[in-house]
Amino acid sequence: MPTRNIRKVLIANRGEIAVRIIRTLKKLGITSVAVYSDADKGALHTKIADEAYYIGPSNPLKSYLNVDAIIEAVKKSSADAVHPGYGFLAESYKLAKAVEDIGVIWIGPPSKVMERLESKTYLRSTASRLGIPVVPGSLKPVSKDEALKIAINIGFPVLLKADKGGGGKGIRKVSNPEELSVVFDSASREALLAFGSSDLYVEKYLDRPRHIEIQVLMDLYGNVVTLGERECSIQRRYQKIIEEAPSPVVDRKTREYLSQMASLIVREVGCLPACTVEFLRDNEGNFYISEINKRIQVEHPVTEMLTGVDIIEQQIRIMSGEQLSIKSVLEFNGVAIEARIYAEDPDNNFMPSPGVINYLEIPSIDNIRIDHALEIGTKIPPYYDPLIAKVIAKGENRLEAIERLKFALESFKINGIKTNISFIIKIIESPDFKKGEIDTQLVERKFLRENKEQIQ
Ligand code: ADP
Ligand code: ADP
Ligand code: MG
């Protein structure tokens, strides 16, 4: 395949990830094109990009989620590639197809691959065929009766999951047959509304699992490189809050095993240029593949801090036809931990807290990276995901990384909106977190209860 020049990239996104992508484009000498809605007039990503195009009203359905509006901006700007970031249309095969159809490079998997990967049961059945363990449950979408049969067979509690769900949404825990019968109908209605498909499947509910994922890169010639794992077990409502690498429970042998599994599935389904294979680890140390994310992930800086690889740069190089020239990582040097900063109020049920930033101190500390799109005067609109920044700390060991992260979070001053910074500090200071004894249900079990008691 000949090399294709990428000289101008449109970023179909906003906020910290748009700024992050533009930074790499500048480094590579590629022209950057931002898009913005009414709510984002004057936002940082529009100012640092070489060009910026208006794509519509604040309502994301009419702008950042509007395929026609994005395509129009691509045509107007004569961009030769589109980077979708994460969220919004990043996993939309429709946008990928529309981009391909006008002869522009989509910095993501081919639209056909994306269409197949929309279905989580496609991944489950493919993995299963390859001999990769999946969480016990159904390998295809099921009716209510089938769900019941399978649930009785694998044992309650189970999870009902939307086949096309994502972002921690569309997952419902069910503890007995009566509950399943009721929840099935509402979950399937909700799935239809949220994801355009009512398909559900059943999975065994794992008690206190750990979420561990492998970062994979694949070029157009089928060369695959893995960059080790990230553990993302600190979650609230199935959504990640704190991520780290290496995982305290992954040794070199396990890393090799997980990397092998991840490479196998990525090659099979053709997921390039960068994707992440997520696994759940049960109490006994068994790993099960749970899904593939076919885009850059929120937590990619954790891997970048440790490996020095710029994953966005690799995505662009791969899509321009270059062969991968970096090596797989099987040994990490040091530890990196990321905390997601949200504009939300931990003392009021984590309600989003939009507003205007009227005071801001962003610390500049060695071995700390802060990805954000903030300035004094920045409006945090109510229309979009409340993630406003990511603080990533690197240390020689885990305790050093934790201490450094804490120092950075304490030095991060922001007024005009509420944030979850104090909540994160509470978690990383806790003995459980310090010992690395974490699982995806830890926050719910230990920190939300405490939190409620404090309010009462
Ligand atoms: P990552 O696994 O990269 O950390 P998340 O699962 O937290 O990413 O999702 C990244 C962003 O994309 C979040 O803002 C999330 O709300 C959004 N997102 C991901 N998938 C979907 C989806 N299918 N529908 C709606 N939002 C989604
Ligand atoms: P999404 O596409 O929404 O990210 P995932 O399948 O990756 O969905 O699941 C998100 C999170 O939900 C996981 O990281 C984990 O915390 C929890 N989860 C998913 N499947 C199970 C399971 N079978 N048992 C227990 N928890 C699960
Ligand atoms: Mg996931």
Coordinates of C-alpha atoms and ligand atoms in Angstrom, one line a residue:
M1 CA 0.0 0.0 0.0
P2 CA 1.5 3.4 -1.0
T3 CA 2.0 6.0 1.7
R4 CA -0.7 8.6 1.7
N5 CA 0.1 12.1 2.8
I6 CA -1.8 13.5 5.7
R7 CA -1.4 17.3 5.7
K8 CA -4.6 18.6 7.2
V9 CA -6.6 16.9 9.9
L10 CA -10.1 17.8 11.1
I11 CA -10.8 16.9 14.7
A12 CA -14.4 15.9 15.1
N13 CA -14.4 16.6 18.9
R14 CA -14.0 19.3 21.6
G15 CA -12.5 19.8 25.0
E16 CA -9.4 18.2 26.3
I17 CA -9.1 15.5 23.7
A18 CA -9.3 18.1 20.8
V19 CA -6.6 20.1 22.4
R20 CA -4.5 16.9 23.0
I21 CA -4.8 15.9 19.3
I22 CA -4.0 19.4 18.0
R23 CA -0.8 19.3 20.1
T24 CA 0.4 16.2 18.2
L25 CA -0.6 17.6 14.9
K26 CA 1.5 20.7 15.6
K27 CA 4.5 18.5 16.5
L28 CA 4.1 16.7 13.2
G29 CA 3.7 19.9 11.2
I30 CA 0.2 18.9 10.1
T31 CA -2.5 21.6 9.8
S32 CA -5.3 21.3 12.4
V33 CA -9.0 22.0 11.9
A34 CA -11.3 22.4 14.8
V35 CA -15.1 22.3 14.8
Y36 CA -17.3 24.0 17.4
S37 CA -20.9 24.4 18.4
D38 CA -22.6 27.6 19.7
A39 CA -21.6 26.6 23.3
D40 CA -18.0 26.3 22.3
K41 CA -17.5 29.7 20.5
G42 CA -14.1 30.9 21.6
A43 CA -13.2 27.6 23.3
L44 CA -9.5 26.8 23.6
H45 CA -9.5 24.1 21.0
T46 CA -10.8 26.5 18.4
K47 CA -8.1 29.1 19.3
I48 CA -5.1 26.8 19.1
A49 CA -6.2 25.1 15.9
D50 CA -5.1 26.5 12.5
E51 CA -8.7 26.8 11.4
A52 CA -12.1 26.4 13.0
Y53 CA -15.5 25.7 11.5
Y54 CA -18.9 26.3 13.1
I55 CA -21.0 23.1 13.0
G56 CA -24.3 24.1 14.7
P57 CA -26.3 24.5 17.9
S58 CA -25.1 23.6 21.4
N59 CA -27.3 20.5 21.4
P60 CA -24.8 17.8 20.5
L61 CA -27.4 16.0 18.3
K62 CA -27.2 19.1 16.0
S63 CA -23.5 19.5 16.0
Y64 CA -20.9 17.1 17.4
L65 CA -23.2 14.1 16.8
N66 CA -24.4 15.4 13.4
V67 CA -22.7 13.4 10.6
D68 CA -23.8 15.8 7.9
A69 CA -22.5 18.8 9.8
I70 CA -19.1 17.2 10.3
I71 CA -18.9 16.1 6.7
E72 CA -19.7 19.6 5.5
A73 CA -16.9 21.0 7.6
V74 CA -14.5 18.4 6.2
K75 CA -15.4 19.4 2.7
K76 CA -15.2 23.2 3.4
S77 CA -11.8 22.8 5.1
S78 CA -10.4 20.4 2.5
A79 CA -9.0 18.3 5.3
D80 CA -7.5 15.0 4.1
A81 CA -8.2 13.1 7.3
V82 CA -10.6 13.1 10.3
H83 CA -9.7 12.3 13.9
P84 CA -12.7 11.5 16.0
G85 CA -11.2 11.5 19.5
Y86 CA -13.3 9.5 21.9
G87 CA -17.1 9.8 22.7
F88 CA -19.4 11.6 20.3
L89 CA -19.1 9.9 16.8
A90 CA -15.8 8.2 17.5
E91 CA -17.4 4.8 17.3
S92 CA -19.9 5.6 14.6
Y93 CA -19.4 3.5 11.5
K94 CA -21.8 5.9 9.7
L95 CA -19.4 8.8 10.1
A96 CA -16.5 6.6 9.2
K97 CA -18.3 5.5 6.1
A98 CA -19.3 9.1 5.1
V99 CA -15.7 10.1 5.5
E100 CA -14.5 7.2 3.4
D101 CA -17.1 7.9 0.7
I102 CA -15.7 11.4 0.1
G103 CA -12.2 10.0 -0.2
V104 CA -10.9 11.3 3.1
I105 CA -8.9 9.2 5.6
W106 CA -10.7 8.1 8.7
I107 CA -8.3 7.8 11.6
G108 CA -9.9 4.7 12.9
P109 CA -10.8 1.2 11.7
P110 CA -12.5 0.7 8.3
S111 CA -16.3 1.4 8.6
K112 CA -17.1 -2.2 7.9
V113 CA -15.0 -3.3 10.9
M114 CA -16.6 -0.7 13.0
E115 CA -20.1 -1.8 12.0
R116 CA -19.4 -5.4 13.1
L117 CA -17.7 -4.3 16.3
E118 CA -20.8 -2.3 17.4
S119 CA -22.1 -5.6 18.6
K120 CA -20.5 -6.8 21.8
T121 CA -21.8 -10.3 21.2
Y122 CA -20.0 -10.4 17.8
L123 CA -16.8 -9.8 19.8
R124 CA -17.8 -12.5 22.4
S125 CA -18.6 -15.1 19.8
T126 CA -15.4 -14.3 17.8
A127 CA -13.2 -14.4 20.9
S128 CA -14.8 -17.6 22.0
R129 CA -14.2 -19.2 18.6
L130 CA -10.5 -18.3 19.0
G131 CA -10.3 -19.9 22.4
I132 CA -10.1 -16.6 24.3
P133 CA -12.1 -16.8 27.6
V134 CA -15.2 -14.7 27.7
V135 CA -17.4 -14.1 30.8
P136 CA -19.9 -17.0 31.0
G137 CA -23.2 -16.0 29.4
S138 CA -24.8 -15.8 25.9
L139 CA -22.8 -15.4 22.8
K140 CA -25.6 -13.7 20.9
P141 CA -28.5 -11.4 21.7
V142 CA -31.3 -13.3 23.6
S143 CA -35.1 -13.2 24.1
K144 CA -36.4 -12.9 27.6
D145 CA -37.0 -16.6 27.8
E146 CA -33.6 -17.5 26.6
A147 CA -32.1 -14.9 29.1
L148 CA -33.9 -16.6 31.9
K149 CA -32.7 -20.1 30.9
I150 CA -29.1 -19.0 30.6
A151 CA -29.3 -17.0 33.9
I152 CA -30.6 -20.0 35.8
N153 CA -27.9 -22.1 34.2
I154 CA -24.9 -19.8 35.0
G155 CA -26.5 -18.7 38.3
F156 CA -27.7 -15.3 39.6
P157 CA -26.8 -12.5 39.9
V158 CA -26.3 -11.8 36.2
L159 CA -25.9 -8.7 34.1
L160 CA -28.2 -7.8 31.3
K161 CA -26.1 -5.8 28.8
A162 CA -27.1 -3.8 25.8
D163 CA -25.4 -5.4 22.8
K164 CA -24.6 -2.0 21.3
G165 CA -24.0 -0.3 24.7
G166 CA -21.0 1.7 25.7
G167 CA -19.6 4.3 28.1
G168 CA -20.8 2.3 31.1
K169 CA -24.4 2.7 30.0
G170 CA -26.9 -0.1 29.3
I171 CA -25.7 -2.5 32.0
R172 CA -28.3 -3.8 34.5
K173 CA -27.7 -6.1 37.4
V174 CA -30.4 -8.7 38.0
S175 CA -30.5 -10.9 41.2
N176 CA -33.4 -13.3 40.6
P177 CA -35.8 -14.6 37.9
E178 CA -38.7 -12.3 38.9
E179 CA -36.4 -9.2 38.6
L180 CA -35.1 -10.4 35.3
S181 CA -38.5 -10.6 33.9
V182 CA -39.3 -7.0 34.8
V183 CA -35.9 -5.5 34.1
F184 CA -35.6 -7.2 30.7
D185 CA -38.4 -5.1 29.1
S186 CA -37.3 -1.8 30.5
A187 CA -33.6 -2.5 29.7
S188 CA -34.5 -3.4 26.1
R189 CA -36.6 -0.2 25.7
E190 CA -33.8 1.9 27.1
A191 CA -31.2 0.2 24.9
L192 CA -33.3 1.0 21.8
L193 CA -33.5 4.7 22.8
A194 CA -29.9 5.1 23.8
F195 CA -28.1 2.9 21.2
G196 CA -30.7 2.4 18.4
S197 CA -30.9 -1.4 19.1
S198 CA -33.0 -3.2 21.7
D199 CA -30.7 -6.3 21.7
L200 CA -29.6 -7.5 25.1
Y201 CA -27.4 -10.4 26.2
V202 CA -26.7 -12.0 29.5
E203 CA -23.4 -12.3 31.4
K204 CA -22.5 -13.7 34.7
Y205 CA -22.0 -10.9 37.3
L206 CA -18.5 -11.2 38.6
D207 CA -17.9 -10.3 42.3
R208 CA -15.3 -7.6 42.8
P209 CA -13.5 -8.0 39.4
R210 CA -10.6 -5.9 38.3
H211 CA -10.7 -4.1 34.9
I212 CA -7.4 -4.6 33.1
E213 CA -6.9 -3.6 29.4
I214 CA -4.2 -3.9 26.8
Q215 CA -3.3 -1.1 24.4
V216 CA -2.8 -2.4 20.9
L217 CA -1.5 -0.8 17.7
M218 CA -1.9 -2.4 14.2
D219 CA -0.7 -1.0 10.9
L220 CA -2.2 -1.5 7.4
Y221 CA 0.1 -4.5 6.8
G222 CA -1.1 -6.5 9.9
N223 CA 1.9 -5.7 12.1
V224 CA 0.8 -5.6 15.7
V225 CA 2.4 -4.0 18.7
T226 CA 1.1 -4.0 22.3
L227 CA 2.0 -1.4 24.8
G228 CA 1.2 -3.3 28.0
E229 CA -1.8 -2.9 30.3
R230 CA -3.7 -0.3 32.2
E231 CA -5.7 -1.1 35.2
C232 CA -9.0 0.9 35.4
S233 CA -10.7 -0.7 38.4
I234 CA -11.5 2.5 40.2
Q235 CA -15.0 3.2 38.7
R236 CA -18.3 4.7 39.6
R237 CA -21.4 3.4 37.9
Y238 CA -19.3 1.3 35.5
Q239 CA -17.3 4.4 34.5
K240 CA -13.6 4.8 35.1
I241 CA -12.3 7.5 37.4
I242 CA -8.7 6.5 38.1
E243 CA -6.4 4.4 35.8
E244 CA -2.9 3.2 36.2
A245 CA -0.1 1.1 34.8
P246 CA 1.4 -1.3 35.4
S247 CA -1.4 -3.2 37.2
P248 CA -0.4 -4.3 40.7
V249 CA -1.6 -7.8 39.9
V250 CA 0.0 -8.2 36.4
D251 CA 3.5 -9.8 36.3
R252 CA 5.5 -10.2 33.1
K253 CA 4.1 -13.6 32.4
T254 CA 0.5 -12.4 32.7
R255 CA 1.3 -9.4 30.6
E256 CA 2.7 -11.6 27.9
Y257 CA -0.4 -13.8 28.0
L258 CA -2.8 -10.8 27.9
S259 CA -0.9 -9.2 25.1
Q260 CA -1.0 -12.4 23.1
M261 CA -4.8 -12.7 23.5
A262 CA -5.2 -9.0 22.6
S263 CA -3.1 -9.3 19.5
L264 CA -5.0 -12.4 18.4
I265 CA -8.4 -10.8 18.6
V266 CA -7.2 -7.5 17.1
R267 CA -5.8 -9.3 14.0
E268 CA -8.9 -11.4 13.7
V269 CA -11.3 -8.5 13.7
G270 CA -9.0 -6.0 11.9
C271 CA -9.2 -3.3 14.5
L272 CA -6.6 -0.7 13.5
P273 CA -4.8 1.7 14.0
A274 CA -5.1 1.9 17.8
C275 CA -7.5 -0.1 19.9
T276 CA -7.9 -1.4 23.4
V277 CA -8.8 -4.9 24.5
E278 CA -10.6 -4.9 27.9
F279 CA -10.4 -7.8 30.2
L280 CA -12.1 -8.5 33.6
R281 CA -10.1 -10.5 36.2
D282 CA -12.1 -12.5 38.7
N283 CA -11.1 -13.2 42.3
E284 CA -9.2 -16.3 41.4
G285 CA -7.1 -14.5 38.8
N286 CA -8.9 -15.7 35.7
F287 CA -9.1 -13.2 32.9
Y288 CA -12.0 -12.8 30.5
I289 CA -12.1 -10.6 27.5
S290 CA -15.0 -8.1 27.8
E291 CA -14.8 -5.7 24.9
I292 CA -12.7 -3.9 22.3
N293 CA -12.6 -0.1 22.2
K294 CA -11.9 0.9 18.6
R295 CA -10.7 4.4 19.3
I296 CA -8.2 6.4 21.4
Q297 CA -9.2 6.0 25.0
V298 CA -9.6 8.6 27.7
E299 CA -6.8 7.0 29.7
H300 CA -4.2 6.7 26.9
P301 CA -1.8 9.2 28.6
V302 CA -1.0 6.6 31.3
T303 CA 0.6 4.4 28.6
E304 CA 2.2 7.4 27.0
M305 CA 3.8 8.6 30.3
L306 CA 5.5 5.2 30.8
T307 CA 6.5 4.2 27.2
G308 CA 7.2 7.6 25.7
V309 CA 5.1 6.6 22.7
D310 CA 2.7 9.2 21.4
I311 CA -0.3 7.1 20.6
I312 CA -2.1 9.8 18.5
E313 CA 1.1 10.2 16.4
Q314 CA 1.1 6.4 15.9
Q315 CA -2.5 6.5 14.8
I316 CA -1.7 9.2 12.2
R317 CA 1.5 7.5 11.0
I318 CA -0.3 4.2 10.6
M319 CA -3.2 5.7 8.6
S320 CA -0.8 7.4 6.3
G321 CA 0.6 4.0 5.4
E322 CA 3.7 3.9 7.5
Q323 CA 4.8 0.6 9.0
L324 CA 5.0 0.3 12.7
S325 CA 8.5 1.0 13.8
I326 CA 8.1 0.7 17.6
K327 CA 8.4 -2.4 19.7
S328 CA 6.0 -4.1 22.0
V329 CA 6.3 -3.3 25.7
L330 CA 6.5 -6.2 28.1
E331 CA 8.3 -4.5 31.0
F332 CA 7.4 -1.1 32.4
N333 CA 9.8 1.4 34.0
G334 CA 8.0 3.2 36.9
V335 CA 4.3 3.7 37.5
A336 CA 1.8 6.1 36.1
I337 CA -1.6 7.0 37.5
E338 CA -4.3 9.1 36.0
A339 CA -7.2 10.8 37.7
R340 CA -10.2 12.1 35.7
I341 CA -11.4 15.5 36.8
Y342 CA -15.1 16.1 36.3
A343 CA -17.2 19.2 36.7
E344 CA -19.5 17.6 39.2
D345 CA -20.5 17.9 42.8
P346 CA -19.5 14.9 44.9
D347 CA -21.5 16.2 47.8
N348 CA -24.7 16.4 45.7
N349 CA -24.9 13.0 44.1
F350 CA -22.3 13.9 41.5
M351 CA -24.6 16.3 39.8
P352 CA -22.9 18.0 36.8
S353 CA -21.7 21.4 37.7
P354 CA -21.5 23.6 34.6
G355 CA -20.4 27.3 34.9
V356 CA -17.7 29.8 34.1
I357 CA -14.2 29.3 35.4
N358 CA -13.2 32.5 37.2
Y359 CA -10.0 31.4 38.9
L360 CA -7.5 28.8 37.7
E361 CA -4.2 27.5 38.8
I362 CA -2.8 24.6 36.8
P363 CA 0.3 23.3 38.5
S364 CA 3.4 22.7 36.6
I365 CA 5.3 19.9 38.3
D366 CA 8.0 17.4 37.1
N367 CA 6.5 14.1 36.2
I368 CA 3.0 15.4 36.1
R369 CA 1.1 15.8 32.9
I370 CA -2.2 17.6 32.8
D371 CA -4.5 17.3 29.7
H372 CA -7.2 20.0 29.7
A373 CA -8.9 22.7 27.6
L374 CA -9.2 25.3 30.4
E375 CA -8.6 29.0 30.7
I376 CA -9.9 31.7 33.0
G377 CA -13.3 32.6 31.4
T378 CA -13.8 29.1 29.9
K379 CA -17.5 28.1 30.0
I380 CA -18.2 24.5 31.0
P381 CA -21.4 23.9 29.1
P382 CA -24.1 21.7 30.5
Y383 CA -24.6 19.9 27.2
Y384 CA -21.5 17.6 27.1
D385 CA -19.6 15.1 29.1
P386 CA -18.4 16.8 32.3
L387 CA -14.8 15.5 32.0
I388 CA -12.7 18.7 32.1
A389 CA -9.1 17.5 32.8
K390 CA -6.9 14.5 33.4
V391 CA -4.0 14.6 35.8
I392 CA -1.4 12.0 35.2
A393 CA 1.5 11.4 37.7
K394 CA 4.6 9.3 37.1
G395 CA 6.7 7.8 39.9
E396 CA 9.5 5.3 40.3
N397 CA 7.1 3.2 42.3
R398 CA 3.4 3.2 43.0
L399 CA 3.5 5.1 46.3
E400 CA 5.7 7.8 44.8
A401 CA 3.2 8.1 41.9
I402 CA 0.3 8.4 44.4
E403 CA 2.1 11.0 46.5
R404 CA 2.9 13.0 43.4
L405 CA -0.7 12.8 42.1
K406 CA -2.0 13.9 45.4
F407 CA 0.3 16.9 45.4
A408 CA -0.7 17.9 41.9
L409 CA -4.4 17.5 42.7
E410 CA -4.0 19.7 45.8
S411 CA -2.2 22.3 43.8
F412 CA -4.9 22.3 41.1
K413 CA -7.1 25.3 41.9
I414 CA -10.3 25.9 40.0
N415 CA -13.2 28.2 40.9
G416 CA -16.6 28.8 39.3
I417 CA -17.5 25.2 39.1
K418 CA -17.5 22.3 41.5
T419 CA -15.1 19.3 40.8
N420 CA -14.5 15.8 42.0
I421 CA -10.9 16.6 43.1
S422 CA -11.5 16.2 46.8
F423 CA -13.3 12.9 46.1
I424 CA -10.3 11.6 44.2
I425 CA -7.9 12.6 46.9
K426 CA -10.0 10.6 49.4
I427 CA -9.7 7.5 47.2
I428 CA -6.0 7.7 46.5
E429 CA -5.2 8.4 50.2
S430 CA -7.1 5.3 51.4
P431 CA -5.3 2.2 52.6
D432 CA -7.1 0.0 50.1
F433 CA -5.9 2.1 47.2
K434 CA -2.4 2.4 48.6
K435 CA -2.1 -1.3 49.0
G436 CA -3.4 -1.8 45.4
E437 CA -6.3 -3.8 46.8
I438 CA -8.8 -2.4 44.3
D439 CA -11.7 -3.7 42.2
T440 CA -14.5 -2.2 40.1
Q441 CA -16.9 -2.2 43.1
L442 CA -14.6 -0.6 45.6
V443 CA -15.8 2.9 45.2
E444 CA -19.5 1.9 45.5
R445 CA -18.7 -0.2 48.6
K446 CA -16.4 2.1 50.5
F447 CA -16.5 5.6 49.3
L448 CA -20.1 6.3 48.3
R449 CA -21.5 5.0 51.6
E450 CA -19.0 7.1 53.6
N451 CA -19.9 10.0 51.4
K452 CA -23.6 9.6 52.1
E453 CA -23.0 9.3 55.9
Q454 CA -21.0 12.6 55.8
I455 CA -23.9 14.4 54.1
Q456 CA -26.5 13.1 56.5
Ligands
ADP1 P1 -12.6 4.9 27.9 O1 -12.9 3.5 27.9 O2 -11.8 5.4 26.7 O3 -12.0 5.4 29.1 P2 -15.2 5.6 28.4 O4 -15.8 4.3 28.3 O5 -15.1 6.4 29.7 O6 -13.9 5.6 27.6 O7 -16.0 6.5 27.3 C1 -15.3 7.6 26.8 C2 -16.3 8.7 26.5 O8 -17.2 8.2 25.5 C3 -17.2 9.0 27.6 O9 -17.4 10.4 27.5 C4 -18.4 8.2 27.4 O10 -19.6 8.9 28.0 C5 -18.5 8.2 25.9 N1 -19.1 7.0 25.3 C6 -18.5 5.9 25.0 N2 -19.3 5.0 24.4 C7 -20.5 5.6 24.3 C8 -21.7 5.2 23.8 N3 -21.9 4.1 23.1 N4 -22.7 6.1 23.9 C9 -22.6 7.3 24.5 N5 -21.4 7.7 25.0 C10 -20.4 6.9 24.9
ADP2 P1 -18.8 -0.3 28.4 O1 -18.8 -0.6 26.9 O2 -20.0 0.4 28.8 O3 -17.5 0.2 28.8 P2 -18.0 -2.9 29.6 O4 -18.4 -4.2 29.1 O5 -16.6 -2.5 29.2 O6 -19.0 -1.8 29.0 O7 -18.2 -2.8 31.1 C1 -17.9 -1.6 31.8 C2 -17.7 -2.0 33.3 O8 -18.8 -2.7 33.9 C3 -16.5 -2.9 33.5 O9 -15.3 -2.2 33.6 C4 -16.9 -3.5 34.9 O10 -16.6 -2.6 35.9 C5 -18.4 -3.6 34.8 N1 -18.7 -5.0 34.3 C6 -18.8 -5.3 33.0 N2 -19.1 -6.7 32.9 C7 -19.1 -7.1 34.1 C8 -19.4 -8.4 34.7 N3 -19.7 -9.5 34.0 N4 -19.4 -8.6 36.1 C9 -19.1 -7.5 36.8 N5 -18.9 -6.3 36.4 C10 -18.9 -6.1 35.0
MG3 MG -15.6 -0.7 28.5

